[in-house]
PDB file of C-alpha atoms in Angstrom:
ATOM      1  CA  UNK A   1      93.118 132.648  96.441  1.00  0.00           C
ATOM      2  CA  UNK A   2      89.944 134.636  96.051  1.00  0.00           C
ATOM      3  CA  UNK A   3      87.423 134.316  98.877  1.00  0.00           C
ATOM      4  CA  UNK A   4      84.066 132.618  98.742  1.00  0.00           C
ATOM      5  CA  UNK A   5      81.018 133.195 100.932  1.00  0.00           C
ATOM      6  CA  UNK A   6      78.539 130.415 101.765  1.00  0.00           C
ATOM      7  CA  UNK A   7      75.660 130.103 104.242  1.00  0.00           C
ATOM      8  CA  UNK A   8      76.729 128.307 107.384  1.00  0.00           C
ATOM      9  CA  UNK A   9      73.901 125.781 107.138  1.00  0.00           C
ATOM     10  CA  UNK A  10      70.932 124.730 105.020  1.00  0.00           C
ATOM     11  CA  UNK A  11      68.168 122.213 105.464  1.00  0.00           C
ATOM     12  CA  UNK A  12      66.285 120.185 102.915  1.00  0.00           C
ATOM     13  CA  UNK A  13      63.810 117.327 102.775  1.00  0.00           C
ATOM     14  CA  UNK A  14      64.577 114.002 101.191  1.00  0.00           C
ATOM     15  CA  UNK A  15      63.729 113.713  97.484  1.00  0.00           C
ATOM     16  CA  UNK A  16      63.541 117.469  97.072  1.00  0.00           C
ATOM     17  CA  UNK A  17      66.012 119.642  95.072  1.00  0.00           C
ATOM     18  CA  UNK A  18      68.652 121.589  96.974  1.00  0.00           C
ATOM     19  CA  UNK A  19      70.291 124.797  95.784  1.00  0.00           C
ATOM     20  CA  UNK A  20      73.493 125.643  97.610  1.00  0.00           C
ATOM     21  CA  UNK A  21      74.678 129.196  96.882  1.00  0.00           C
ATOM     22  CA  UNK A  22      78.208 130.608  96.788  1.00  0.00           C
ATOM     23  CA  UNK A  23      79.313 134.171  96.324  1.00  0.00           C
ATOM     24  CA  UNK A  24      82.732 134.950  94.885  1.00  0.00           C
ATOM     25  CA  UNK A  25      82.679 138.609  93.927  1.00  0.00           C
ATOM     26  CA  UNK A  26      86.501 138.887  93.618  1.00  0.00           C
ATOM     27  CA  UNK A  27      86.909 135.936  91.236  1.00  0.00           C
ATOM     28  CA  UNK A  28      89.524 136.381  88.547  1.00  0.00           C
ATOM     29  CA  UNK A  29      89.160 135.378  84.953  1.00  0.00           C
ATOM     30  CA  UNK A  30      91.273 132.262  85.315  1.00  0.00           C
ATOM     31  CA  UNK A  31      89.759 130.925  88.561  1.00  0.00           C
ATOM     32  CA  UNK A  32      87.840 127.663  88.331  1.00  0.00           C
ATOM     33  CA  UNK A  33      84.910 127.129  90.677  1.00  0.00           C
ATOM     34  CA  UNK A  34      85.232 123.802  92.453  1.00  0.00           C
ATOM     35  CA  UNK A  35      82.776 122.129  94.803  1.00  0.00           C
ATOM     36  CA  UNK A  36      83.753 119.448  97.279  1.00  0.00           C
ATOM     37  CA  UNK A  37      81.737 117.836 100.009  1.00  0.00           C
ATOM     38  CA  UNK A  38      82.828 116.165 103.232  1.00  0.00           C
ATOM     39  CA  UNK A  39      80.772 113.502 104.951  1.00  0.00           C
ATOM     40  CA  UNK A  40      81.268 113.028 108.703  1.00  0.00           C
ATOM     41  CA  UNK A  41      84.655 111.541 109.562  1.00  0.00           C
ATOM     42  CA  UNK A  42      85.667 111.228 105.951  1.00  0.00           C
ATOM     43  CA  UNK A  43      87.965 113.087 103.569  1.00  0.00           C
ATOM     44  CA  UNK A  44      86.492 115.636 101.115  1.00  0.00           C
ATOM     45  CA  UNK A  45      85.001 114.293  97.949  1.00  0.00           C
ATOM     46  CA  UNK A  46      85.060 116.089  94.611  1.00  0.00           C
ATOM     47  CA  UNK A  47      81.604 117.028  93.377  1.00  0.00           C
ATOM     48  CA  UNK A  48      81.895 119.249  90.322  1.00  0.00           C
ATOM     49  CA  UNK A  49      83.775 122.185  88.813  1.00  0.00           C
ATOM     50  CA  UNK A  50      83.354 124.739  86.105  1.00  0.00           C
ATOM     51  CA  UNK A  51      84.810 127.887  84.595  1.00  0.00           C
ATOM     52  CA  UNK A  52      82.057 129.829  82.798  1.00  0.00           C
ATOM     53  CA  UNK A  53      79.370 127.490  81.506  1.00  0.00           C
ATOM     54  CA  UNK A  54      76.923 125.489  83.535  1.00  0.00           C
ATOM     55  CA  UNK A  55      78.064 121.917  84.191  1.00  0.00           C
ATOM     56  CA  UNK A  56      76.269 118.654  84.872  1.00  0.00           C
ATOM     57  CA  UNK A  57      77.510 115.312  86.133  1.00  0.00           C
ATOM     58  CA  UNK A  58      76.060 112.291  87.782  1.00  0.00           C
ATOM     59  CA  UNK A  59      76.279 113.880  91.247  1.00  0.00           C
ATOM     60  CA  UNK A  60      75.049 117.412  90.686  1.00  0.00           C
ATOM     61  CA  UNK A  61      74.694 120.487  88.482  1.00  0.00           C
ATOM     62  CA  UNK A  62      76.665 123.711  88.726  1.00  0.00           C
ATOM     63  CA  UNK A  63      75.012 126.931  87.646  1.00  0.00           C
ATOM     64  CA  UNK A  64      77.434 129.821  87.175  1.00  0.00           C
ATOM     65  CA  UNK A  65      76.209 133.435  86.968  1.00  0.00           C
ATOM     66  CA  UNK A  66      76.989 135.309  83.797  1.00  0.00           C
ATOM     67  CA  UNK A  67      79.316 137.676  85.616  1.00  0.00           C
ATOM     68  CA  UNK A  68      80.873 134.695  87.481  1.00  0.00           C
ATOM     69  CA  UNK A  69      80.468 136.467  90.816  1.00  0.00           C
ATOM     70  CA  UNK A  70      78.252 133.754  92.185  1.00  0.00           C
ATOM     71  CA  UNK A  71      77.371 130.102  91.546  1.00  0.00           C
ATOM     72  CA  UNK A  72      74.912 127.508  92.758  1.00  0.00           C
ATOM     73  CA  UNK A  73      75.376 123.816  93.334  1.00  0.00           C
ATOM     74  CA  UNK A  74      72.183 121.940  92.576  1.00  0.00           C
ATOM     75  CA  UNK A  75      71.366 118.509  93.978  1.00  0.00           C
ATOM     76  CA  UNK A  76      68.348 117.458  92.002  1.00  0.00           C
ATOM     77  CA  UNK A  77      66.913 115.022  94.511  1.00  0.00           C
ATOM     78  CA  UNK A  78      68.483 115.095  97.964  1.00  0.00           C
ATOM     79  CA  UNK A  79      68.979 111.843  99.790  1.00  0.00           C
ATOM     80  CA  UNK A  80      70.057 111.192 103.365  1.00  0.00           C
ATOM     81  CA  UNK A  81      73.521 110.299 101.989  1.00  0.00           C
ATOM     82  CA  UNK A  82      73.905 113.868 100.720  1.00  0.00           C
ATOM     83  CA  UNK A  83      74.048 115.249 104.261  1.00  0.00           C
ATOM     84  CA  UNK A  84      77.514 116.774 104.450  1.00  0.00           C
ATOM     85  CA  UNK A  85      79.534 119.982 104.524  1.00  0.00           C
ATOM     86  CA  UNK A  86      79.723 121.458 101.033  1.00  0.00           C
ATOM     87  CA  UNK A  87      82.687 123.617 100.134  1.00  0.00           C
ATOM     88  CA  UNK A  88      82.796 126.108  97.290  1.00  0.00           C
ATOM     89  CA  UNK A  89      86.451 126.816  96.313  1.00  0.00           C
ATOM     90  CA  UNK A  90      88.127 129.001  93.738  1.00  0.00           C
ATOM     91  CA  UNK A  91      91.063 127.291  92.175  1.00  0.00           C
ATOM     92  CA  UNK A  92      93.596 129.395  90.352  1.00  0.00           C
ATOM     93  CA  UNK A  93      96.855 128.506  88.652  1.00  0.00           C
ATOM     94  CA  UNK A  94      98.475 127.097  91.765  1.00  0.00           C
ATOM     95  CA  UNK A  95      98.280 123.858  93.699  1.00  0.00           C
ATOM     96  CA  UNK A  96      96.238 125.065  96.583  1.00  0.00           C
ATOM     97  CA  UNK A  97      92.668 124.313  97.511  1.00  0.00           C
ATOM     98  CA  UNK A  98      91.696 126.828 100.180  1.00  0.00           C
ATOM     99  CA  UNK A  99      88.824 125.432 102.151  1.00  0.00           C
ATOM    100  CA  UNK A 100      86.497 127.795 104.030  1.00  0.00           C
ATOM    101  CA  UNK A 101      83.911 126.697 106.542  1.00  0.00           C
ATOM    102  CA  UNK A 102      81.427 125.535 103.915  1.00  0.00           C
ATOM    103  CA  UNK A 103      77.710 124.903 104.198  1.00  0.00           C
ATOM    104  CA  UNK A 104      76.411 122.150 106.478  1.00  0.00           C
ATOM    105  CA  UNK A 105      73.536 120.517 104.611  1.00  0.00           C
ATOM    106  CA  UNK A 106      70.978 118.641 106.718  1.00  0.00           C
ATOM    107  CA  UNK A 107      68.578 116.334 104.869  1.00  0.00           C
ATOM    108  CA  UNK A 108      65.355 115.476 106.711  1.00  0.00           C
ATOM    109  CA  UNK A 109      63.635 112.171 106.010  1.00  0.00           C
TER     110      UNK A 109
ATOM    111  CA  UNK B   1      91.408 103.036  88.622  1.00  0.00           C
ATOM    112  CA  UNK B   2      93.319 105.175  91.074  1.00  0.00           C
ATOM    113  CA  UNK B   3      93.214 104.593  94.825  1.00  0.00           C
ATOM    114  CA  UNK B   4      94.786 106.402  97.749  1.00  0.00           C
ATOM    115  CA  UNK B   5      95.666 104.767 101.059  1.00  0.00           C
ATOM    116  CA  UNK B   6      96.508 106.219 104.407  1.00  0.00           C
ATOM    117  CA  UNK B   7      97.567 104.583 107.601  1.00  0.00           C
ATOM    118  CA  UNK B   8      97.084 104.321 110.384  1.00  0.00           C
ATOM    119  CA  UNK B   9      93.378 105.242 110.513  1.00  0.00           C
ATOM    120  CA  UNK B  10      93.583 106.385 114.109  1.00  0.00           C
ATOM    121  CA  UNK B  11      96.517 107.169 116.370  1.00  0.00           C
ATOM    122  CA  UNK B  12      96.875 108.268 119.972  1.00  0.00           C
ATOM    123  CA  UNK B  13     100.331 109.547 120.862  1.00  0.00           C
ATOM    124  CA  UNK B  14     101.849 111.224 123.959  1.00  0.00           C
ATOM    125  CA  UNK B  15     103.227 114.745 123.771  1.00  0.00           C
ATOM    126  CA  UNK B  16     106.880 114.683 122.759  1.00  0.00           C
ATOM    127  CA  UNK B  17     106.710 111.385 120.861  1.00  0.00           C
ATOM    128  CA  UNK B  18     107.618 111.089 117.160  1.00  0.00           C
ATOM    129  CA  UNK B  19     105.081 110.747 114.330  1.00  0.00           C
ATOM    130  CA  UNK B  20     105.056 109.070 110.944  1.00  0.00           C
ATOM    131  CA  UNK B  21     101.960 109.003 108.742  1.00  0.00           C
ATOM    132  CA  UNK B  22     102.103 107.336 105.400  1.00  0.00           C
ATOM    133  CA  UNK B  23     100.147 107.888 102.202  1.00  0.00           C
ATOM    134  CA  UNK B  24     100.405 105.872  99.001  1.00  0.00           C
ATOM    135  CA  UNK B  25      98.666 106.215  95.706  1.00  0.00           C
ATOM    136  CA  UNK B  26      97.997 103.468  93.199  1.00  0.00           C
ATOM    137  CA  UNK B  27      97.039 103.540  89.538  1.00  0.00           C
ATOM    138  CA  UNK B  28      98.731 106.756  88.479  1.00  0.00           C
ATOM    139  CA  UNK B  29     102.200 108.062  87.817  1.00  0.00           C
ATOM    140  CA  UNK B  30     103.938 111.255  88.966  1.00  0.00           C
ATOM    141  CA  UNK B  31     100.969 112.614  90.859  1.00  0.00           C
ATOM    142  CA  UNK B  32     100.935 115.859  92.772  1.00  0.00           C
ATOM    143  CA  UNK B  33     100.599 114.956  96.459  1.00  0.00           C
ATOM    144  CA  UNK B  34      99.234 116.964  99.374  1.00  0.00           C
ATOM    145  CA  UNK B  35      98.977 116.840 103.124  1.00  0.00           C
ATOM    146  CA  UNK B  36      96.123 118.675 104.862  1.00  0.00           C
ATOM    147  CA  UNK B  37      95.121 118.964 108.475  1.00  0.00           C
ATOM    148  CA  UNK B  38      91.644 119.585 109.874  1.00  0.00           C
ATOM    149  CA  UNK B  39      91.501 120.652 113.496  1.00  0.00           C
ATOM    150  CA  UNK B  40      88.322 119.893 115.437  1.00  0.00           C
ATOM    151  CA  UNK B  41      85.476 122.054 114.167  1.00  0.00           C
ATOM    152  CA  UNK B  42      87.612 123.872 111.645  1.00  0.00           C
ATOM    153  CA  UNK B  43      88.294 123.839 107.914  1.00  0.00           C
ATOM    154  CA  UNK B  44      91.080 122.045 106.112  1.00  0.00           C
ATOM    155  CA  UNK B  45      94.529 123.606 106.097  1.00  0.00           C
ATOM    156  CA  UNK B  46      97.119 122.751 103.449  1.00  0.00           C
ATOM    157  CA  UNK B  47     100.367 121.717 105.120  1.00  0.00           C
ATOM    158  CA  UNK B  48     102.630 120.445 102.331  1.00  0.00           C
ATOM    159  CA  UNK B  49     102.472 119.648  98.647  1.00  0.00           C
ATOM    160  CA  UNK B  50     104.848 117.843  96.306  1.00  0.00           C
ATOM    161  CA  UNK B  51     105.097 117.836  92.553  1.00  0.00           C
ATOM    162  CA  UNK B  52     107.790 115.138  92.365  1.00  0.00           C
ATOM    163  CA  UNK B  53     110.195 112.883  94.277  1.00  0.00           C
ATOM    164  CA  UNK B  54     112.182 114.883  96.834  1.00  0.00           C
ATOM    165  CA  UNK B  55     110.256 118.118  95.993  1.00  0.00           C
ATOM    166  CA  UNK B  56     108.401 119.421  99.003  1.00  0.00           C
ATOM    167  CA  UNK B  57     106.728 122.783  99.476  1.00  0.00           C
ATOM    168  CA  UNK B  58     105.655 123.876 102.950  1.00  0.00           C
ATOM    169  CA  UNK B  59     102.633 126.075 103.332  1.00  0.00           C
ATOM    170  CA  UNK B  60     102.642 126.632 107.077  1.00  0.00           C
ATOM    171  CA  UNK B  61     105.690 126.776 109.362  1.00  0.00           C
ATOM    172  CA  UNK B  62     105.145 124.226 112.111  1.00  0.00           C
ATOM    173  CA  UNK B  63     106.303 121.206 114.003  1.00  0.00           C
ATOM    174  CA  UNK B  64     105.880 118.888 111.026  1.00  0.00           C
ATOM    175  CA  UNK B  65     107.863 117.841 107.993  1.00  0.00           C
ATOM    176  CA  UNK B  66     107.047 115.881 104.849  1.00  0.00           C
ATOM    177  CA  UNK B  67     109.049 113.622 102.553  1.00  0.00           C
ATOM    178  CA  UNK B  68     108.444 111.905  99.225  1.00  0.00           C
ATOM    179  CA  UNK B  69     110.906 109.033  98.991  1.00  0.00           C
ATOM    180  CA  UNK B  70     109.061 107.388  96.042  1.00  0.00           C
ATOM    181  CA  UNK B  71     106.875 108.623  93.248  1.00  0.00           C
ATOM    182  CA  UNK B  72     103.612 107.529  94.870  1.00  0.00           C
ATOM    183  CA  UNK B  73     104.561 107.683  98.553  1.00  0.00           C
ATOM    184  CA  UNK B  74     104.179 110.728 100.785  1.00  0.00           C
ATOM    185  CA  UNK B  75     105.141 110.736 104.427  1.00  0.00           C
ATOM    186  CA  UNK B  76     104.266 113.233 107.187  1.00  0.00           C
ATOM    187  CA  UNK B  77     106.603 113.296 110.196  1.00  0.00           C
ATOM    188  CA  UNK B  78     107.308 114.994 113.445  1.00  0.00           C
ATOM    189  CA  UNK B  79     110.174 114.575 115.860  1.00  0.00           C
ATOM    190  CA  UNK B  80     108.217 115.734 118.878  1.00  0.00           C
ATOM    191  CA  UNK B  81     104.458 116.019 118.900  1.00  0.00           C
ATOM    192  CA  UNK B  82     102.635 118.944 120.520  1.00  0.00           C
ATOM    193  CA  UNK B  83      99.091 119.010 121.844  1.00  0.00           C
ATOM    194  CA  UNK B  84      98.217 121.348 118.981  1.00  0.00           C
ATOM    195  CA  UNK B  85      99.184 118.675 116.462  1.00  0.00           C
ATOM    196  CA  UNK B  86      95.928 116.789 117.173  1.00  0.00           C
ATOM    197  CA  UNK B  87      93.589 116.656 114.238  1.00  0.00           C
ATOM    198  CA  UNK B  88      92.412 114.851 111.183  1.00  0.00           C
ATOM    199  CA  UNK B  89      95.238 114.455 108.648  1.00  0.00           C
ATOM    200  CA  UNK B  90      94.313 114.016 105.017  1.00  0.00           C
ATOM    201  CA  UNK B  91      96.482 113.059 102.049  1.00  0.00           C
ATOM    202  CA  UNK B  92      95.350 113.947  98.568  1.00  0.00           C
ATOM    203  CA  UNK B  93      96.579 113.551  95.032  1.00  0.00           C
ATOM    204  CA  UNK B  94      95.950 115.259  91.682  1.00  0.00           C
ATOM    205  CA  UNK B  95      97.111 114.746  88.114  1.00  0.00           C
ATOM    206  CA  UNK B  96     100.615 115.835  87.300  1.00  0.00           C
ATOM    207  CA  UNK B  97     101.210 119.268  85.968  1.00  0.00           C
ATOM    208  CA  UNK B  98      97.592 120.421  85.894  1.00  0.00           C
ATOM    209  CA  UNK B  99      97.269 122.854  88.735  1.00  0.00           C
ATOM    210  CA  UNK B 100      93.578 123.253  88.182  1.00  0.00           C
ATOM    211  CA  UNK B 101      92.927 119.496  88.255  1.00  0.00           C
ATOM    212  CA  UNK B 102      90.692 117.793  90.760  1.00  0.00           C
ATOM    213  CA  UNK B 103      92.204 116.627  94.061  1.00  0.00           C
ATOM    214  CA  UNK B 104      91.223 113.176  95.407  1.00  0.00           C
ATOM    215  CA  UNK B 105      91.416 112.632  99.151  1.00  0.00           C
ATOM    216  CA  UNK B 106      92.312 109.600 101.184  1.00  0.00           C
ATOM    217  CA  UNK B 107      90.341 108.298 104.165  1.00  0.00           C
ATOM    218  CA  UNK B 108      92.401 110.298 106.684  1.00  0.00           C
ATOM    219  CA  UNK B 109      94.238 109.616 109.928  1.00  0.00           C
ATOM    220  CA  UNK B 110      92.739 110.841 113.173  1.00  0.00           C
ATOM    221  CA  UNK B 111      95.567 111.873 115.500  1.00  0.00           C
ATOM    222  CA  UNK B 112      95.074 112.544 119.191  1.00  0.00           C
ATOM    223  CA  UNK B 113      98.006 113.896 121.157  1.00  0.00           C
ATOM    224  CA  UNK B 114      97.672 113.511 124.891  1.00  0.00           C
TER     225      UNK B 114
END
């Protein structure tokens, strides 16, 4: 699986938007960009995924660069419950999800 | 709706003892099933995946084995636990046949080997 690069940690204030970046310069044309998050002592939770176009769901938005070499997960209004490790993963035509170290998001009240 | 169960939630076992962790999925048929391990302070590592009954693929050679005796049941086992087997074990499922489909994770089993 192609590699992704994320900042180790980010900090946000409650009720403010959060933009979590991910670089994936070696992405192939068939790789989907998936985002998961893991709250403390819990299993990962699916957040969103996309291929080429920007995507929105009830949890977040995913903005994908035109060349697909980077993407940004957008939490429109961070809450304390959004504090978690966020993983950006490239998913190709196999069954693997290769988790990196992710970004630890801290949300300040 | 689909749900995934894992048990036990926590487990403390001595070195050299056997292990059996169980995962079951409800509300779906013929799911793909996965076992992951997360060592303390590290990322998730895929251990096994299964696309059907009796079909197991191993990702990492190790002290563990997996079995799928029923369509929605996935078991992780060991004959003799090592200290290095300690970690957070997660079971996940995804829709059948769609390798790009979303994976849904269970609550996990925290295993401590002493």
